[in-house]
Every structure is written in C-alpha cells, then in structure tokens.
Amino acid sequence: MLPIALGLSLILAEPDAPVKKSPIAATVVSLLPTSGDHIRQYAFDGDDATTYTTDKPPAEGDSVTLTFDEPVLVRSVSIKGRGLDGGTLEGSTDGQAFESLTGVHDGTGNAEPKKSLKAVRFVPAKDAKEPLQIAEISVDSDPAVHRFAFPVEFVVDEVDDPELKPWADKAARECEKSYDLINEALKSDGYTPARVVHLSIKNGIDVPAYASGSRITGSAKWFKDHPGDVGAMIHESTHVVQRYRGRRNPGWLVEGVADYVRFVLYEPANIGRLNVNTARHDQSYRVTARFLDYVSRKYDKDFVLKLNKAMREGKYSEDLFKESTGKALADLGTEWKDSLTPQ
Ligand SMILES: [Zn+2]
C-alpha cells in the first residue's frame, strides 16, 4: 500500500512538475598522449575555444571515447576540430561494440542517432598524418550528459608495482570525473584549479597517500591491500584543489574540508560509524567533516565555500564561525556534540 499512497500524494502535490533527471557523468579516454595542457576533457567542456590536442598523429587502433555512466537517449551528436577529416564518429549501446554514426569532413561530423547510447567515439582515418585537435564533441540527449566545468587531466606517471597500473588508471579516471564535484564545493572568485594533476604509486610510502602541489603520491602497499579505497584519492585531489596559503589554517580544518568533500559529498555511504563519546569538532578528518556538515545544514549552506575561500586566501580566523552562525566555535562544537545520538 505504501508505495501507491506515496506516489499518489506526489502526483496530487505537483500535477505538472516535469520529471527531473540529474545529468549523467561522463569519462573521456584516449590512448594517445596529450600535447601539453591541451587536455582530453577540453573535448567535452562546452567551449569550442579549448581544444584536446594529441602530441602525435594517431595510429591504427587509436580512438577518443566518451563513455556515459548510464546509457542516454542521444538525439544528436557532433564533433568538430582539425585533423579529423576522413575519420568516423561511432556510437555504442553497451560501451563495447561500436557502429558508425557518420563520417567527418571539413572538420565536422553530425549525426542524429535517436537511440540509447552508452558511449560515442571518434576513430581517425587510417592515413591520418596530423595530430588530432578536437574542439568539441556535443551531445544532445535525455537525460543530459554533464560537460566538464573544471576540465582536468590526471596523468599517471610512475607506478612502482606494474600490477597496480590498471588500478592507478582507474583511480585517475575517477578523480577526473569527480573534479567538478570537488571544485563546485570549493570554488572561489578568481581561482582556477590545476588543469593537470600527476599521480604516482610508489613503494616505501608510510601513509596511504599524500598531495604536494598538483602531485599525488600513493602507497603501492596500501592500494594493493585496499583496492576499494579510491576515495583516498578523492581526498588527495581535494588537497590539490584547496591550494591553501598561509600558516593560520588549522590542520584539523584542512583535513576536515578534504574529508567533507570525500565523505559528505562523494561517498556518504562510506563515512562509517561515529563514536559519540569521544567525538570532538576539531578531531580532524571525517569527524570534523560531520561537524562541517552540521554547520552547513543548520546555519549556512555556503559555510564550506566561505571557509575554503578564507583558508585559500590566508585569511582564516575563528571569527568566521561566529559570522556565519552567531556562535563561537567552542560553543558550536559543544552544541554539535550534544546533538549526536549514539549509533
Ligand atoms: Zn589529507
């Protein structure tokens, strides 16, 4: 009975409300090395002025593939750029087997497949002699596919354990896909995050992973033992995006923001249990992440944006909590702790 009653009440409440579908995330993959900072995601960022450029002409078997997290009904798809003539725009219903949608001539190709597709790809002409320059792949679909608002490329450099290379590649694609989520949470005026992030997996690292500038280094042993811990790389990617300055930023807040992005926004199901007896707002990592979530929900949905901006600009002080909530940090911490119920 319950689902029917629930459905009915929704219909009665909003008879004309359109069904809202969230945009579907996408990954853009190519085996061709990128030329400088003309990164792959520029092929799908909604901006014709930015171009994905390969550092050499394609060879047999090369392609550039845009894969959707879920199949979408593609009304039309087009590609434009240079060095593409004679190539083919292809579509796939399952992400595995592709069939031709249209050829590319005079730098453009347009198709109206009007069917459900899991991926589209560009296959260069066999005799292509120029590097590829893809200005844009455009997809008109239902639901829409999310274009990259903060384009980035994670370049896998050294992987000490060859067995971990596929894992590193997978983590890199996941971080690329999640970069918009991180940057939407931590955007501030005048700030452009790193466009290229380097990722290495090394032996002899005594923490799971760490970030320095736009380089992330992971422990081979850790990720071999914990292959499901891709979220640790989201945490480190958040540090790359934070790029905080100054010495006034408390470490517990720096880590708290990184775990807020990871455990509140990216993978809330994995935040784990909280020990309410020992919990402190300044306990760092995921405990502080919960505290920041509380402040955001109860007082100011933009609190983390403001906190991040202040820390990025070297202007953090505890007053920030008072400005957003009317309460001193210590009192807020006590209030949060009192609100916790044993789990
Ligand atoms: Zn950290």
Coordinates of C-alpha atoms and ligand atoms in Angstrom, one line a residue:
M1 CA 0.0 0.0 0.0
L2 CA 2.7 2.5 1.0
P3 CA 4.3 3.0 -2.4
I4 CA 1.0 3.6 -4.1
A5 CA -0.2 6.1 -1.5
L6 CA 3.2 7.8 -1.7
G7 CA 3.1 8.0 -5.5
L8 CA -0.5 9.4 -5.4
S9 CA 0.3 12.1 -3.0
L10 CA 3.3 13.2 -5.1
I11 CA 1.1 13.4 -8.2
L12 CA -1.6 15.4 -6.4
A13 CA 1.0 17.8 -5.0
E14 CA 2.7 18.6 -8.3
P15 CA 0.5 17.6 -11.2
D16 CA 2.5 19.4 -13.8
A17 CA 6.0 19.0 -12.4
P18 CA 8.4 17.6 -15.0
V19 CA 10.4 14.6 -14.1
K20 CA 13.7 16.0 -13.1
K21 CA 16.7 13.9 -14.1
S22 CA 20.2 14.7 -13.0
P23 CA 22.8 15.0 -15.7
I24 CA 24.8 11.8 -16.3
A25 CA 28.5 11.9 -15.7
A26 CA 31.0 11.0 -18.5
T27 CA 34.6 9.9 -18.9
V28 CA 36.7 10.8 -21.9
V29 CA 39.5 8.3 -22.7
S30 CA 42.2 8.2 -25.3
L31 CA 45.3 6.1 -25.7
L32 CA 47.1 9.0 -27.5
P33 CA 49.3 11.1 -25.3
T34 CA 48.1 14.6 -24.7
S35 CA 50.0 17.6 -26.0
G36 CA 51.0 19.8 -23.1
D37 CA 47.9 21.1 -21.3
H38 CA 45.6 20.6 -24.2
I39 CA 43.8 18.0 -22.1
R40 CA 41.3 15.4 -23.1
Q41 CA 38.4 16.9 -21.1
Y42 CA 38.6 20.1 -23.3
A43 CA 36.9 17.9 -26.0
F44 CA 33.8 18.0 -23.8
D45 CA 33.7 21.2 -21.8
G46 CA 31.2 23.1 -23.9
D47 CA 33.9 25.5 -25.0
D48 CA 35.0 25.5 -28.7
A49 CA 38.0 27.7 -27.9
T50 CA 39.7 25.0 -25.8
T51 CA 41.0 22.0 -27.7
Y52 CA 42.1 18.5 -26.9
T53 CA 45.2 18.0 -28.9
T54 CA 47.3 14.9 -29.2
D55 CA 51.1 15.1 -29.2
K56 CA 51.4 12.9 -32.4
P57 CA 49.3 11.7 -35.3
P58 CA 47.0 8.8 -34.5
A59 CA 48.0 5.2 -35.4
E60 CA 45.8 2.2 -36.3
G61 CA 43.6 1.3 -33.3
D62 CA 43.6 4.8 -31.7
S63 CA 40.4 6.4 -30.8
V64 CA 38.9 9.0 -28.5
T65 CA 36.0 7.7 -26.5
L66 CA 33.4 9.5 -24.4
T67 CA 31.6 7.0 -22.1
F68 CA 28.5 7.9 -20.1
D69 CA 27.9 6.5 -16.6
E70 CA 24.5 5.3 -17.9
P71 CA 23.0 5.0 -21.3
V72 CA 21.2 8.1 -22.5
L73 CA 18.8 8.7 -25.4
V74 CA 21.0 10.6 -27.9
R75 CA 19.1 12.9 -30.2
S76 CA 22.1 14.3 -31.9
V77 CA 25.9 14.2 -31.5
S78 CA 28.5 16.2 -33.4
I79 CA 32.3 16.7 -33.4
K80 CA 34.4 19.5 -34.7
G81 CA 38.1 20.2 -34.9
R82 CA 41.2 19.8 -37.0
G83 CA 43.0 16.7 -38.3
L84 CA 39.7 14.8 -38.1
D85 CA 38.8 14.5 -41.8
G86 CA 38.2 11.1 -43.1
G87 CA 37.6 9.8 -39.6
T88 CA 34.3 8.3 -38.2
L89 CA 32.0 9.2 -35.4
E90 CA 30.7 6.0 -33.8
G91 CA 28.2 5.0 -31.2
S92 CA 27.8 2.1 -28.9
T93 CA 24.7 0.8 -27.0
D94 CA 26.8 -1.2 -24.5
G95 CA 30.2 0.6 -24.5
Q96 CA 31.8 -2.4 -26.1
A97 CA 30.6 -2.8 -29.7
F98 CA 30.6 0.3 -31.9
E99 CA 28.9 1.1 -35.2
S100 CA 29.4 4.1 -37.5
L101 CA 27.1 7.1 -37.0
T102 CA 28.7 9.5 -39.6
G103 CA 31.9 10.4 -41.3
V104 CA 33.8 13.6 -40.6
H105 CA 34.5 16.0 -43.4
D106 CA 35.7 19.6 -43.4
G107 CA 36.4 19.4 -39.7
T108 CA 32.8 18.4 -38.7
G109 CA 30.6 15.5 -38.3
N110 CA 26.9 15.4 -37.2
A111 CA 24.6 12.5 -36.6
E112 CA 21.1 12.1 -35.2
P113 CA 21.1 8.5 -33.9
K114 CA 17.9 9.0 -31.8
K115 CA 18.7 6.0 -29.7
S116 CA 20.0 4.9 -26.4
L117 CA 23.9 5.0 -26.3
K118 CA 26.4 4.2 -23.6
A119 CA 29.3 5.7 -25.5
V120 CA 30.4 7.6 -28.6
R121 CA 33.9 7.7 -30.0
F122 CA 35.9 9.2 -32.8
V123 CA 38.0 6.9 -34.9
P124 CA 40.6 8.7 -37.0
A125 CA 41.2 7.9 -40.7
K126 CA 43.8 5.2 -41.3
D127 CA 46.1 7.5 -43.2
A128 CA 45.8 10.4 -40.7
K129 CA 49.0 12.4 -40.7
E130 CA 48.3 15.2 -38.3
P131 CA 47.8 15.2 -34.5
L132 CA 44.1 15.3 -33.6
Q133 CA 42.6 18.6 -32.4
I134 CA 39.1 18.1 -31.0
A135 CA 37.5 21.5 -30.3
E136 CA 34.3 19.9 -29.0
I137 CA 32.1 16.8 -29.0
S138 CA 28.5 17.9 -28.5
V139 CA 25.8 15.6 -27.2
D140 CA 22.1 16.5 -27.1
S141 CA 20.5 13.8 -25.0
D142 CA 17.9 12.8 -22.4
P143 CA 19.0 12.9 -19.7
A144 CA 21.7 15.4 -20.5
V145 CA 25.3 14.4 -20.1
H146 CA 27.3 16.7 -17.7
R147 CA 30.0 18.6 -19.5
F148 CA 33.3 19.3 -17.7
A149 CA 33.1 22.7 -15.9
F150 CA 36.6 22.3 -14.4
P151 CA 38.4 20.3 -17.0
V152 CA 41.4 18.4 -15.7
E153 CA 43.7 15.5 -16.7
F154 CA 45.2 13.1 -14.2
V155 CA 48.4 11.8 -15.7
V156 CA 49.7 8.5 -14.3
D157 CA 53.4 8.9 -14.0
E158 CA 55.3 6.2 -12.1
V159 CA 53.7 3.0 -10.8
D160 CA 56.3 1.0 -8.9
D161 CA 54.2 -2.1 -8.9
P162 CA 53.2 -3.0 -12.5
E163 CA 50.2 -4.9 -11.2
L164 CA 48.8 -1.6 -9.9
K165 CA 48.9 0.2 -13.2
P166 CA 45.2 -0.7 -14.1
W167 CA 44.2 0.4 -10.6
A168 CA 46.1 3.7 -11.0
D169 CA 44.4 4.4 -14.4
K170 CA 41.0 3.6 -13.0
A171 CA 41.6 5.9 -10.0
A172 CA 42.8 8.7 -12.3
R173 CA 39.7 8.5 -14.5
E174 CA 37.5 8.6 -11.3
C175 CA 39.3 11.6 -10.0
E176 CA 38.9 13.3 -13.4
K177 CA 35.2 12.6 -13.3
S178 CA 34.9 13.9 -9.7
Y179 CA 36.9 17.1 -10.2
D180 CA 33.7 19.1 -10.9
L181 CA 32.2 17.9 -7.7
I182 CA 35.3 19.0 -5.7
N183 CA 35.6 22.3 -7.5
E184 CA 31.9 23.2 -7.1
A185 CA 32.2 22.7 -3.4
L186 CA 35.4 24.7 -3.2
K187 CA 35.1 27.4 -5.9
S188 CA 36.1 31.0 -5.2
D189 CA 36.3 34.1 -7.4
G190 CA 39.4 34.4 -9.4
Y191 CA 40.6 30.9 -8.6
T192 CA 41.5 28.4 -11.3
P193 CA 42.4 24.9 -10.1
A194 CA 45.2 22.8 -11.6
R195 CA 44.4 21.5 -15.1
V196 CA 47.0 18.8 -15.0
V197 CA 47.5 16.6 -11.9
H198 CA 50.3 14.0 -11.7
L199 CA 49.6 10.7 -10.0
S200 CA 52.3 8.2 -8.9
I201 CA 52.1 4.9 -6.9
K202 CA 55.3 4.2 -5.1
N203 CA 56.9 1.7 -2.7
G204 CA 58.1 2.8 0.7
I205 CA 55.3 5.4 1.4
D206 CA 54.3 5.2 5.1
V207 CA 50.9 6.9 4.6
P208 CA 48.1 5.8 2.2
A209 CA 48.7 8.8 0.0
Y210 CA 49.7 12.5 0.1
A211 CA 49.4 15.5 -2.1
S212 CA 52.0 18.2 -2.8
G213 CA 51.2 21.0 -5.2
S214 CA 49.5 19.3 -8.1
R215 CA 51.2 15.9 -7.5
I216 CA 49.6 13.0 -5.7
T217 CA 51.6 10.0 -4.5
G218 CA 50.0 6.8 -3.3
S219 CA 51.4 3.9 -1.4
A220 CA 51.7 0.7 -3.5
K221 CA 51.2 -1.5 -0.5
W222 CA 48.2 0.4 0.8
F223 CA 46.3 0.3 -2.5
K224 CA 47.2 -3.3 -3.2
D225 CA 45.7 -4.1 0.2
H226 CA 42.8 -1.7 -0.2
P227 CA 41.8 -1.5 -3.8
G228 CA 38.4 -0.2 -2.9
D229 CA 39.9 2.9 -1.3
V230 CA 39.6 5.2 -4.4
G231 CA 38.0 7.8 -2.1
A232 CA 41.5 8.3 -0.6
M233 CA 42.5 9.7 -4.0
I234 CA 39.4 12.0 -3.9
H235 CA 40.6 13.2 -0.5
E236 CA 44.1 14.0 -2.0
S237 CA 42.5 15.6 -5.1
T238 CA 40.7 17.9 -2.8
H239 CA 44.0 18.9 -1.3
V240 CA 45.2 19.8 -4.8
V241 CA 42.1 21.9 -5.3
Q242 CA 42.4 23.6 -1.9
R243 CA 45.8 25.1 -2.5
Y244 CA 45.7 26.8 0.8
R245 CA 48.1 29.6 1.7
G246 CA 49.4 30.9 5.0
R247 CA 50.1 29.4 8.4
R248 CA 46.8 30.4 10.0
N249 CA 44.9 27.4 8.7
P250 CA 44.4 24.8 11.4
G251 CA 45.3 21.3 10.2
W252 CA 42.1 19.8 11.6
L253 CA 40.1 22.1 9.3
V254 CA 42.3 21.5 6.2
E255 CA 41.7 17.7 6.7
G256 CA 38.1 18.2 7.7
V257 CA 37.3 20.0 4.5
A258 CA 39.1 17.3 2.4
D259 CA 37.0 14.6 4.2
Y260 CA 33.9 16.8 3.9
V261 CA 34.2 16.6 0.1
R262 CA 35.1 12.9 0.3
F263 CA 32.6 11.6 2.9
V264 CA 29.7 14.1 2.8
L265 CA 29.6 14.8 -0.9
Y266 CA 31.4 12.0 -2.8
E267 CA 30.8 8.7 -0.8
P268 CA 28.4 9.4 2.1
A269 CA 27.7 5.7 2.4
N270 CA 31.3 5.0 3.5
I271 CA 31.7 7.6 6.3
G272 CA 31.3 4.8 8.9
R273 CA 30.2 4.9 12.5
L274 CA 30.9 7.8 14.8
N275 CA 32.0 7.2 18.4
V276 CA 29.8 9.9 20.1
N277 CA 31.6 9.6 23.4
T278 CA 34.9 10.7 22.0
A279 CA 33.8 12.8 19.1
R280 CA 35.2 16.4 19.0
H281 CA 34.6 19.0 16.4
D282 CA 38.3 19.5 16.0
Q283 CA 39.1 15.8 15.8
S284 CA 40.0 16.3 12.1
Y285 CA 39.3 14.1 9.1
R286 CA 35.8 12.5 8.9
V287 CA 34.7 13.6 12.4
T288 CA 35.3 17.3 11.5
A289 CA 33.6 16.6 8.2
R290 CA 30.5 15.7 10.1
F291 CA 30.8 18.9 12.2
L292 CA 31.1 20.9 9.0
D293 CA 28.1 19.2 7.5
Y294 CA 26.1 20.1 10.7
V295 CA 27.1 23.7 10.5
S296 CA 26.3 23.8 6.8
R297 CA 22.8 22.2 7.2
K298 CA 21.8 24.1 10.3
Y299 CA 23.2 27.6 9.8
D300 CA 24.7 28.3 6.3
K301 CA 24.6 26.1 3.3
D302 CA 27.6 28.1 1.9
F303 CA 29.7 27.7 5.0
V304 CA 32.3 25.4 3.5
L305 CA 32.6 27.7 0.4
K306 CA 33.3 30.6 2.8
L307 CA 35.6 28.6 5.0
N308 CA 37.5 27.4 1.9
K309 CA 37.8 30.9 0.4
A310 CA 39.2 32.3 3.7
M311 CA 41.7 29.4 4.0
R312 CA 42.7 29.7 0.3
E313 CA 43.4 33.4 0.7
G314 CA 45.2 33.1 4.0
K315 CA 42.5 35.0 5.9
Y316 CA 41.1 32.3 8.1
S317 CA 40.2 33.1 11.7
E318 CA 37.7 31.5 14.2
D319 CA 35.5 34.6 13.7
L320 CA 34.3 33.0 10.5
F321 CA 32.2 30.6 12.6
K322 CA 30.7 33.5 14.6
E323 CA 29.9 35.4 11.4
S324 CA 28.0 32.5 9.8
T325 CA 26.3 31.1 12.9
G326 CA 26.3 33.8 15.6
K327 CA 28.1 31.3 17.9
A328 CA 31.7 30.9 18.9
L329 CA 33.5 27.9 17.6
A330 CA 33.8 26.2 21.0
D331 CA 30.1 26.7 21.8
L332 CA 29.2 25.4 18.3
G333 CA 31.4 22.3 18.9
T334 CA 29.5 21.6 22.2
E335 CA 26.1 22.1 20.5
W336 CA 27.1 19.7 17.8
K337 CA 28.3 17.1 20.2
D338 CA 25.1 17.4 22.3
S339 CA 23.1 16.8 19.1
L340 CA 24.7 13.5 18.4
T341 CA 22.8 10.3 19.2
P342 CA 24.6 7.0 19.8
Q343 CA 25.0 5.0 16.6
Ligands
ZN1 ZN 44.6 14.9 3.9

